[in-house]
């Protein structure tokens, strides 16, 4: 058994110290969450809509669109396209909004560590 006491743990109310106290870290987190959370929610909604349609709207999903291609197959392929689109969008977003700030912080910290 561990003998970890409450006084040895950090409480969420304590102010961050060191690099965690840097306002640029908070900005970096806010920017990441500002992209990741809404995009995750949108994709989950899109995915759950697809699953519900497959389960409860079989006639609609079985409707032929081109030859043997039906709505279900096209929406299923749309899931893959959406996944790659989100990955591409995040890559571009990160290179514009996250990476420059993270690189500046890393350079600064490496400079301080070398001293």
mmCIF file of N, CA and C in Angstrom, residues 4-114:
data_model
loop_
_atom_site.group_PDB
_atom_site.id
_atom_site.type_symbol
_atom_site.label_atom_id
_atom_site.label_comp_id
_atom_site.label_asym_id
_atom_site.label_seq_id
_atom_site.Cartn_x
_atom_site.Cartn_y
_atom_site.Cartn_z
ATOM 1 N N UNK A 4 0.884 7.613 0.622
ATOM 2 C CA UNK A 4 0.769 8.965 0.107
ATOM 3 C C UNK A 4 -0.221 9.746 0.957
ATOM 4 N N UNK A 5 0.224 10.857 1.461
ATOM 5 C CA UNK A 5 -0.626 11.696 2.299
ATOM 6 C C UNK A 5 -1.201 12.825 1.464
ATOM 7 N N UNK A 6 -2.308 13.357 1.912
ATOM 8 C CA UNK A 6 -2.969 14.438 1.203
ATOM 9 C C UNK A 6 -2.049 15.635 1.032
ATOM 10 N N UNK A 7 -1.200 15.889 2.020
ATOM 11 C CA UNK A 7 -0.314 17.049 1.944
ATOM 12 C C UNK A 7 0.743 16.881 0.853
ATOM 13 N N UNK A 8 0.991 15.635 0.401
ATOM 14 C CA UNK A 8 1.984 15.401 -0.622
ATOM 15 C C UNK A 8 1.432 15.564 -2.032
ATOM 16 N N UNK A 9 0.139 15.676 -2.163
ATOM 17 C CA UNK A 9 -0.458 15.835 -3.486
ATOM 18 C C UNK A 9 -0.694 17.305 -3.748
ATOM 19 N N UNK A 10 -0.721 17.645 -5.026
ATOM 20 C CA UNK A 10 -1.002 19.044 -5.352
ATOM 21 C C UNK A 10 -2.502 19.206 -5.507
ATOM 22 N N UNK A 11 -2.999 20.276 -4.988
ATOM 23 C CA UNK A 11 -4.437 20.530 -5.088
ATOM 24 C C UNK A 11 -4.704 21.346 -6.334
ATOM 25 N N UNK A 12 -5.867 21.183 -6.956
ATOM 26 C CA UNK A 12 -6.178 21.936 -8.162
ATOM 27 C C UNK A 12 -6.246 23.437 -7.921
ATOM 28 N N UNK A 13 -6.412 23.848 -6.675
ATOM 29 C CA UNK A 13 -6.524 25.275 -6.380
ATOM 30 C C UNK A 13 -5.168 25.956 -6.316
ATOM 31 N N UNK A 14 -4.091 25.173 -6.237
ATOM 32 C CA UNK A 14 -2.765 25.768 -6.169
ATOM 33 C C UNK A 14 -2.414 26.430 -7.488
ATOM 34 N N UNK A 15 -1.694 27.537 -7.404
ATOM 35 C CA UNK A 15 -1.269 28.236 -8.602
ATOM 36 C C UNK A 15 -0.149 27.452 -9.273
ATOM 37 N N UNK A 16 -0.152 27.389 -10.604
ATOM 38 C CA UNK A 16 0.914 26.674 -11.296
ATOM 39 C C UNK A 16 2.254 27.379 -11.102
ATOM 40 N N UNK A 17 3.305 26.610 -11.135
ATOM 41 C CA UNK A 17 4.647 27.168 -10.990
ATOM 42 C C UNK A 17 5.484 26.764 -12.187
ATOM 43 N N UNK A 18 6.623 27.400 -12.350
ATOM 44 C CA UNK A 18 7.526 27.067 -13.439
ATOM 45 C C UNK A 18 6.917 27.372 -14.790
ATOM 46 N N UNK A 19 7.159 26.481 -15.736
ATOM 47 C CA UNK A 19 6.671 26.687 -17.099
ATOM 48 C C UNK A 19 5.148 26.681 -17.156
ATOM 49 N N UNK A 20 4.506 25.930 -16.274
ATOM 50 C CA UNK A 20 3.043 25.878 -16.270
ATOM 51 C C UNK A 20 2.431 27.232 -15.937
ATOM 52 N N UNK A 21 3.197 28.096 -15.275
ATOM 53 C CA UNK A 21 2.698 29.427 -14.926
ATOM 54 C C UNK A 21 2.796 30.404 -16.092
ATOM 55 N N UNK A 22 3.541 30.062 -17.106
ATOM 56 C CA UNK A 22 3.719 30.950 -18.256
ATOM 57 C C UNK A 22 2.384 31.120 -18.979
ATOM 58 N N UNK A 23 1.951 32.347 -19.220
ATOM 59 C CA UNK A 23 0.665 32.573 -19.890
ATOM 60 C C UNK A 23 0.633 32.018 -21.319
ATOM 61 N N UNK A 24 1.800 31.824 -21.924
ATOM 62 C CA UNK A 24 1.833 31.252 -23.270
ATOM 63 C C UNK A 24 1.419 29.778 -23.261
ATOM 64 N N UNK A 25 1.666 29.090 -22.151
ATOM 65 C CA UNK A 25 1.211 27.701 -22.027
ATOM 66 C C UNK A 25 -0.314 27.677 -22.005
ATOM 67 N N UNK A 26 -0.903 28.595 -21.241
ATOM 68 C CA UNK A 26 -2.371 28.674 -21.197
ATOM 69 C C UNK A 26 -2.924 29.006 -22.581
ATOM 70 N N UNK A 27 -2.253 29.893 -23.302
ATOM 71 C CA UNK A 27 -2.691 30.242 -24.659
ATOM 72 C C UNK A 27 -2.578 29.029 -25.584
ATOM 73 N N UNK A 28 -1.495 28.289 -25.463
ATOM 74 C CA UNK A 28 -1.306 27.096 -26.274
ATOM 75 C C UNK A 28 -2.402 26.072 -25.995
ATOM 76 N N UNK A 29 -2.720 25.869 -24.742
ATOM 77 C CA UNK A 29 -3.802 24.937 -24.377
ATOM 78 C C UNK A 29 -5.150 25.412 -24.908
ATOM 79 N N UNK A 30 -5.412 26.715 -24.771
ATOM 80 C CA UNK A 30 -6.684 27.275 -25.242
ATOM 81 C C UNK A 30 -6.824 27.109 -26.754
ATOM 82 N N UNK A 31 -5.749 27.367 -27.474
ATOM 83 C CA UNK A 31 -5.794 27.222 -28.929
ATOM 84 C C UNK A 31 -6.037 25.771 -29.332
ATOM 85 N N UNK A 32 -5.345 24.850 -28.657
ATOM 86 C CA UNK A 32 -5.532 23.431 -28.965
ATOM 87 C C UNK A 32 -6.966 23.011 -28.686
ATOM 88 N N UNK A 33 -7.450 23.350 -27.508
ATOM 89 C CA UNK A 33 -8.819 22.972 -27.138
ATOM 90 C C UNK A 33 -9.852 23.638 -28.032
ATOM 91 N N UNK A 34 -9.565 24.869 -28.460
ATOM 92 C CA UNK A 34 -10.482 25.593 -29.335
ATOM 93 C C UNK A 34 -10.672 24.903 -30.677
ATOM 94 N N UNK A 35 -9.687 24.139 -31.097
ATOM 95 C CA UNK A 35 -9.830 23.362 -32.326
ATOM 96 C C UNK A 35 -10.313 21.953 -32.027
ATOM 97 N N UNK A 36 -9.666 21.301 -31.087
ATOM 98 C CA UNK A 36 -9.898 19.868 -30.864
ATOM 99 C C UNK A 36 -11.297 19.558 -30.339
ATOM 100 N N UNK A 37 -11.774 20.297 -29.365
ATOM 101 C CA UNK A 37 -13.065 19.964 -28.773
ATOM 102 C C UNK A 37 -14.231 20.150 -29.743
ATOM 103 N N UNK A 38 -14.346 21.291 -30.413
ATOM 104 C CA UNK A 38 -15.465 21.429 -31.364
ATOM 105 C C UNK A 38 -15.372 20.429 -32.522
ATOM 106 N N UNK A 39 -14.157 20.178 -33.013
ATOM 107 C CA UNK A 39 -14.002 19.246 -34.122
ATOM 108 C C UNK A 39 -14.355 17.820 -33.682
ATOM 109 N N UNK A 40 -13.960 17.451 -32.477
ATOM 110 C CA UNK A 40 -14.300 16.128 -31.952
ATOM 111 C C UNK A 40 -15.811 15.988 -31.794
ATOM 112 N N UNK A 41 -16.448 17.001 -31.243
ATOM 113 C CA UNK A 41 -17.903 16.965 -31.061
ATOM 114 C C UNK A 41 -18.615 16.864 -32.414
ATOM 115 N N UNK A 42 -18.159 17.640 -33.388
ATOM 116 C CA UNK A 42 -18.787 17.603 -34.717
ATOM 117 C C UNK A 42 -18.611 16.230 -35.363
ATOM 118 N N UNK A 43 -17.402 15.665 -35.257
ATOM 119 C CA UNK A 43 -17.186 14.358 -35.878
ATOM 120 C C UNK A 43 -18.005 13.282 -35.182
ATOM 121 N N UNK A 44 -18.074 13.312 -33.856
ATOM 122 C CA UNK A 44 -18.872 12.313 -33.141
ATOM 123 C C UNK A 44 -20.350 12.419 -33.509
ATOM 124 N N UNK A 45 -20.841 13.640 -33.654
ATOM 125 C CA UNK A 45 -22.223 13.829 -34.076
ATOM 126 C C UNK A 45 -22.445 13.247 -35.472
ATOM 127 N N UNK A 46 -21.524 13.489 -36.377
ATOM 128 C CA UNK A 46 -21.596 12.971 -37.738
ATOM 129 C C UNK A 46 -21.547 11.449 -37.719
ATOM 130 N N UNK A 47 -20.646 10.878 -36.917
ATOM 131 C CA UNK A 47 -20.524 9.420 -36.839
ATOM 132 C C UNK A 47 -21.785 8.789 -36.237
ATOM 133 N N UNK A 48 -22.280 9.356 -35.151
ATOM 134 C CA UNK A 48 -23.481 8.811 -34.520
ATOM 135 C C UNK A 48 -24.701 8.926 -35.431
ATOM 136 N N UNK A 49 -24.768 9.994 -36.201
ATOM 137 C CA UNK A 49 -25.852 10.134 -37.180
ATOM 138 C C UNK A 49 -25.788 8.999 -38.194
ATOM 139 N N UNK A 50 -24.595 8.693 -38.654
ATOM 140 C CA UNK A 50 -24.411 7.593 -39.602
ATOM 141 C C UNK A 50 -24.851 6.263 -38.991
ATOM 142 N N UNK A 51 -24.439 6.009 -37.750
ATOM 143 C CA UNK A 51 -24.808 4.758 -37.076
ATOM 144 C C UNK A 51 -26.317 4.666 -36.885
ATOM 145 N N UNK A 52 -26.947 5.747 -36.454
ATOM 146 C CA UNK A 52 -28.403 5.747 -36.242
ATOM 147 C C UNK A 52 -29.137 5.539 -37.569
ATOM 148 N N UNK A 53 -28.662 6.187 -38.619
ATOM 149 C CA UNK A 53 -29.286 5.985 -39.932
ATOM 150 C C UNK A 53 -29.158 4.532 -40.384
ATOM 151 N N UNK A 54 -27.992 3.934 -40.146
ATOM 152 C CA UNK A 54 -27.809 2.519 -40.516
ATOM 153 C C UNK A 54 -28.747 1.611 -39.734
ATOM 154 N N UNK A 55 -28.997 1.966 -38.495
ATOM 155 C CA UNK A 55 -29.829 1.108 -37.645
ATOM 156 C C UNK A 55 -31.320 1.321 -37.878
ATOM 157 N N UNK A 56 -31.734 2.562 -38.115
ATOM 158 C CA UNK A 56 -33.172 2.856 -38.132
ATOM 159 C C UNK A 56 -33.728 3.351 -39.460
ATOM 160 N N UNK A 57 -32.880 3.692 -40.401
ATOM 161 C CA UNK A 57 -33.370 4.176 -41.699
ATOM 162 C C UNK A 57 -32.809 3.291 -42.809
ATOM 163 N N UNK A 58 -33.062 2.019 -42.685
ATOM 164 C CA UNK A 58 -32.493 1.046 -43.631
ATOM 165 C C UNK A 58 -32.957 1.288 -45.064
ATOM 166 N N UNK A 59 -34.205 1.657 -45.239
ATOM 167 C CA UNK A 59 -34.697 1.905 -46.595
ATOM 168 C C UNK A 59 -33.971 3.085 -47.235
ATOM 169 N N UNK A 60 -33.773 4.139 -46.462
ATOM 170 C CA UNK A 60 -33.047 5.308 -46.964
ATOM 171 C C UNK A 60 -31.606 4.944 -47.290
ATOM 172 N N UNK A 61 -30.946 4.233 -46.380
ATOM 173 C CA UNK A 61 -29.539 3.888 -46.567
ATOM 174 C C UNK A 61 -29.345 2.898 -47.718
ATOM 175 N N UNK A 62 -30.366 2.099 -48.026
ATOM 176 C CA UNK A 62 -30.269 1.118 -49.109
ATOM 177 C C UNK A 62 -30.575 1.721 -50.481
ATOM 178 N N UNK A 63 -31.002 2.964 -50.510
ATOM 179 C CA UNK A 63 -31.373 3.613 -51.776
ATOM 180 C C UNK A 63 -30.143 3.718 -52.693
ATOM 181 N N UNK A 64 -30.279 3.238 -53.910
ATOM 182 C CA UNK A 64 -29.180 3.274 -54.877
ATOM 183 C C UNK A 64 -28.948 4.707 -55.348
ATOM 184 N N UNK A 65 -27.683 5.068 -55.458
ATOM 185 C CA UNK A 65 -27.317 6.398 -55.936
ATOM 186 C C UNK A 65 -26.749 6.298 -57.346
ATOM 187 N N UNK A 66 -25.732 5.460 -57.542
ATOM 188 C CA UNK A 66 -25.155 5.186 -58.865
ATOM 189 C C UNK A 66 -24.965 3.679 -58.967
ATOM 190 N N UNK A 67 -25.659 3.046 -59.800
ATOM 191 C CA UNK A 67 -25.492 1.600 -59.992
ATOM 192 C C UNK A 67 -25.645 0.833 -58.686
ATOM 193 N N UNK A 68 -24.563 0.194 -58.256
ATOM 194 C CA UNK A 68 -24.587 -0.585 -57.022
ATOM 195 C C UNK A 68 -24.191 0.227 -55.792
ATOM 196 N N UNK A 69 -23.860 1.476 -55.967
ATOM 197 C CA UNK A 69 -23.492 2.329 -54.823
ATOM 198 C C UNK A 69 -24.756 2.867 -54.171
ATOM 199 N N UNK A 70 -24.882 2.628 -52.869
ATOM 200 C CA UNK A 70 -26.062 3.134 -52.164
ATOM 201 C C UNK A 70 -25.658 4.248 -51.195
ATOM 202 N N UNK A 71 -26.639 4.842 -50.559
ATOM 203 C CA UNK A 71 -26.410 5.957 -49.645
ATOM 204 C C UNK A 71 -25.494 5.539 -48.499
ATOM 205 N N UNK A 72 -25.698 4.344 -47.938
ATOM 206 C CA UNK A 72 -24.889 3.873 -46.808
ATOM 207 C C UNK A 72 -23.415 3.796 -47.177
ATOM 208 N N UNK A 73 -23.121 3.267 -48.342
ATOM 209 C CA UNK A 73 -21.735 3.146 -48.767
ATOM 210 C C UNK A 73 -21.103 4.519 -48.967
ATOM 211 N N UNK A 74 -21.829 5.412 -49.585
ATOM 212 C CA UNK A 74 -21.292 6.761 -49.801
ATOM 213 C C UNK A 74 -21.063 7.497 -48.478
ATOM 214 N N UNK A 75 -22.021 7.378 -47.545
ATOM 215 C CA UNK A 75 -21.830 8.025 -46.246
ATOM 216 C C UNK A 75 -20.698 7.365 -45.465
ATOM 217 N N UNK A 76 -20.541 6.058 -45.600
ATOM 218 C CA UNK A 76 -19.433 5.354 -44.953
ATOM 219 C C UNK A 76 -18.094 5.819 -45.489
ATOM 220 N N UNK A 77 -18.007 5.967 -46.808
ATOM 221 C CA UNK A 77 -16.777 6.502 -47.395
ATOM 222 C C UNK A 77 -16.562 7.958 -46.977
ATOM 223 N N UNK A 78 -17.671 8.663 -46.782
ATOM 224 C CA UNK A 78 -17.588 10.036 -46.281
ATOM 225 C C UNK A 78 -16.965 10.107 -44.894
ATOM 226 N N UNK A 79 -17.144 9.058 -44.098
ATOM 227 C CA UNK A 79 -16.511 9.008 -42.774
ATOM 228 C C UNK A 79 -14.983 9.008 -42.923
ATOM 229 N N UNK A 80 -14.489 8.213 -43.869
ATOM 230 C CA UNK A 80 -13.042 8.192 -44.103
ATOM 231 C C UNK A 80 -12.556 9.538 -44.622
ATOM 232 N N UNK A 81 -13.280 10.105 -45.557
ATOM 233 C CA UNK A 81 -12.899 11.405 -46.109
ATOM 234 C C UNK A 81 -12.884 12.473 -45.012
ATOM 235 N N UNK A 82 -13.879 12.427 -44.146
ATOM 236 C CA UNK A 82 -13.948 13.387 -43.046
ATOM 237 C C UNK A 82 -12.763 13.228 -42.103
ATOM 238 N N UNK A 83 -12.398 11.992 -41.812
ATOM 239 C CA UNK A 83 -11.260 11.737 -40.927
ATOM 240 C C UNK A 83 -9.987 12.329 -41.507
ATOM 241 N N UNK A 84 -9.723 12.065 -42.783
ATOM 242 C CA UNK A 84 -8.527 12.622 -43.413
ATOM 243 C C UNK A 84 -8.612 14.145 -43.517
ATOM 244 N N UNK A 85 -9.796 14.658 -43.776
ATOM 245 C CA UNK A 85 -9.971 16.121 -43.825
ATOM 246 C C UNK A 85 -9.682 16.786 -42.494
ATOM 247 N N UNK A 86 -10.142 16.178 -41.406
ATOM 248 C CA UNK A 86 -9.884 16.731 -40.085
ATOM 249 C C UNK A 86 -8.393 16.669 -39.768
ATOM 250 N N UNK A 87 -7.750 15.566 -40.126
ATOM 251 C CA UNK A 87 -6.306 15.447 -39.894
ATOM 252 C C UNK A 87 -5.544 16.516 -40.668
ATOM 253 N N UNK A 88 -5.922 16.740 -41.898
ATOM 254 C CA UNK A 88 -5.281 17.777 -42.716
ATOM 255 C C UNK A 88 -5.545 19.162 -42.134
ATOM 256 N N UNK A 89 -6.777 19.420 -41.740
ATOM 257 C CA UNK A 89 -7.118 20.724 -41.150
ATOM 258 C C UNK A 89 -6.351 20.956 -39.857
ATOM 259 N N UNK A 90 -6.230 19.910 -39.015
ATOM 260 C CA UNK A 90 -5.481 20.077 -37.771
ATOM 261 C C UNK A 90 -4.003 20.308 -38.058
ATOM 262 N N UNK A 91 -3.465 19.618 -39.025
ATOM 263 C CA UNK A 91 -2.059 19.809 -39.376
ATOM 264 C C UNK A 91 -1.789 21.255 -39.797
ATOM 265 N N UNK A 92 -2.655 21.774 -40.619
ATOM 266 C CA UNK A 92 -2.506 23.175 -41.055
ATOM 267 C C UNK A 92 -2.708 24.143 -39.890
ATOM 268 N N UNK A 93 -3.713 23.880 -39.067
ATOM 269 C CA UNK A 93 -3.987 24.729 -37.910
ATOM 270 C C UNK A 93 -2.796 24.714 -36.960
ATOM 271 N N UNK A 94 -2.272 23.529 -36.684
ATOM 272 C CA UNK A 94 -1.149 23.407 -35.757
ATOM 273 C C UNK A 94 0.077 24.126 -36.298
ATOM 274 N N UNK A 95 0.338 24.007 -37.583
ATOM 275 C CA UNK A 95 1.526 24.660 -38.137
ATOM 276 C C UNK A 95 1.408 26.182 -38.121
ATOM 277 N N UNK A 96 0.197 26.698 -38.169
ATOM 278 C CA UNK A 96 0.004 28.152 -38.131
ATOM 279 C C UNK A 96 -0.145 28.703 -36.723
ATOM 280 N N UNK A 97 -0.883 27.989 -35.845
ATOM 281 C CA UNK A 97 -1.275 28.566 -34.555
ATOM 282 C C UNK A 97 -0.606 27.927 -33.336
ATOM 283 N N UNK A 98 -0.194 26.671 -33.430
ATOM 284 C CA UNK A 98 0.360 25.989 -32.268
ATOM 285 C C UNK A 98 1.878 25.859 -32.334
ATOM 286 N N UNK A 99 2.390 25.397 -33.461
ATOM 287 C CA UNK A 99 3.818 25.120 -33.569
ATOM 288 C C UNK A 99 4.717 26.335 -33.353
ATOM 289 N N UNK A 100 4.399 27.515 -33.918
ATOM 290 C CA UNK A 100 5.282 28.657 -33.669
ATOM 291 C C UNK A 100 5.397 28.996 -32.177
ATOM 292 N N UNK A 101 4.289 28.934 -31.469
ATOM 293 C CA UNK A 101 4.306 29.234 -30.038
ATOM 294 C C UNK A 101 5.047 28.147 -29.268
ATOM 295 N N UNK A 102 4.811 26.893 -29.602
ATOM 296 C CA UNK A 102 5.511 25.787 -28.935
ATOM 297 C C UNK A 102 7.005 25.838 -29.229
ATOM 298 N N UNK A 103 7.376 26.158 -30.461
ATOM 299 C CA UNK A 103 8.795 26.263 -30.806
ATOM 300 C C UNK A 103 9.475 27.392 -30.042
ATOM 301 N N UNK A 104 8.778 28.527 -29.901
ATOM 302 C CA UNK A 104 9.346 29.648 -29.138
ATOM 303 C C UNK A 104 9.550 29.262 -27.677
ATOM 304 N N UNK A 105 8.582 28.594 -27.104
ATOM 305 C CA UNK A 105 8.714 28.141 -25.718
ATOM 306 C C UNK A 105 9.855 27.137 -25.580
ATOM 307 N N UNK A 106 9.949 26.203 -26.496
ATOM 308 C CA UNK A 106 10.999 25.185 -26.454
ATOM 309 C C UNK A 106 12.380 25.827 -26.566
ATOM 310 N N UNK A 107 12.523 26.776 -27.485
ATOM 311 C CA UNK A 107 13.801 27.468 -27.661
ATOM 312 C C UNK A 107 14.184 28.220 -26.391
ATOM 313 N N UNK A 108 13.221 28.904 -25.813
ATOM 314 C CA UNK A 108 13.472 29.642 -24.573
ATOM 315 C C UNK A 108 13.860 28.702 -23.436
ATOM 316 N N UNK A 109 13.159 27.599 -23.310
ATOM 317 C CA UNK A 109 13.469 26.646 -22.234
ATOM 318 C C UNK A 109 14.819 25.978 -22.449
ATOM 319 N N UNK A 110 15.137 25.649 -23.702
ATOM 320 C CA UNK A 110 16.445 25.066 -23.987
ATOM 321 C C UNK A 110 17.566 26.043 -23.661
ATOM 322 N N UNK A 111 17.321 27.337 -23.930
ATOM 323 C CA UNK A 111 18.300 28.373 -23.606
ATOM 324 C C UNK A 111 18.510 28.495 -22.105
ATOM 325 N N UNK A 112 17.426 28.418 -21.331
ATOM 326 C CA UNK A 112 17.531 28.502 -19.880
ATOM 327 C C UNK A 112 18.209 27.266 -19.303
ATOM 328 N N UNK A 113 17.946 26.103 -19.904
ATOM 329 C CA UNK A 113 18.530 24.860 -19.404
ATOM 330 C C UNK A 113 20.030 24.824 -19.664
ATOM 331 N N UNK A 114 20.475 25.466 -20.733
ATOM 332 C CA UNK A 114 21.901 25.475 -21.067
ATOM 333 C C UNK A 114 22.695 26.377 -20.147
#
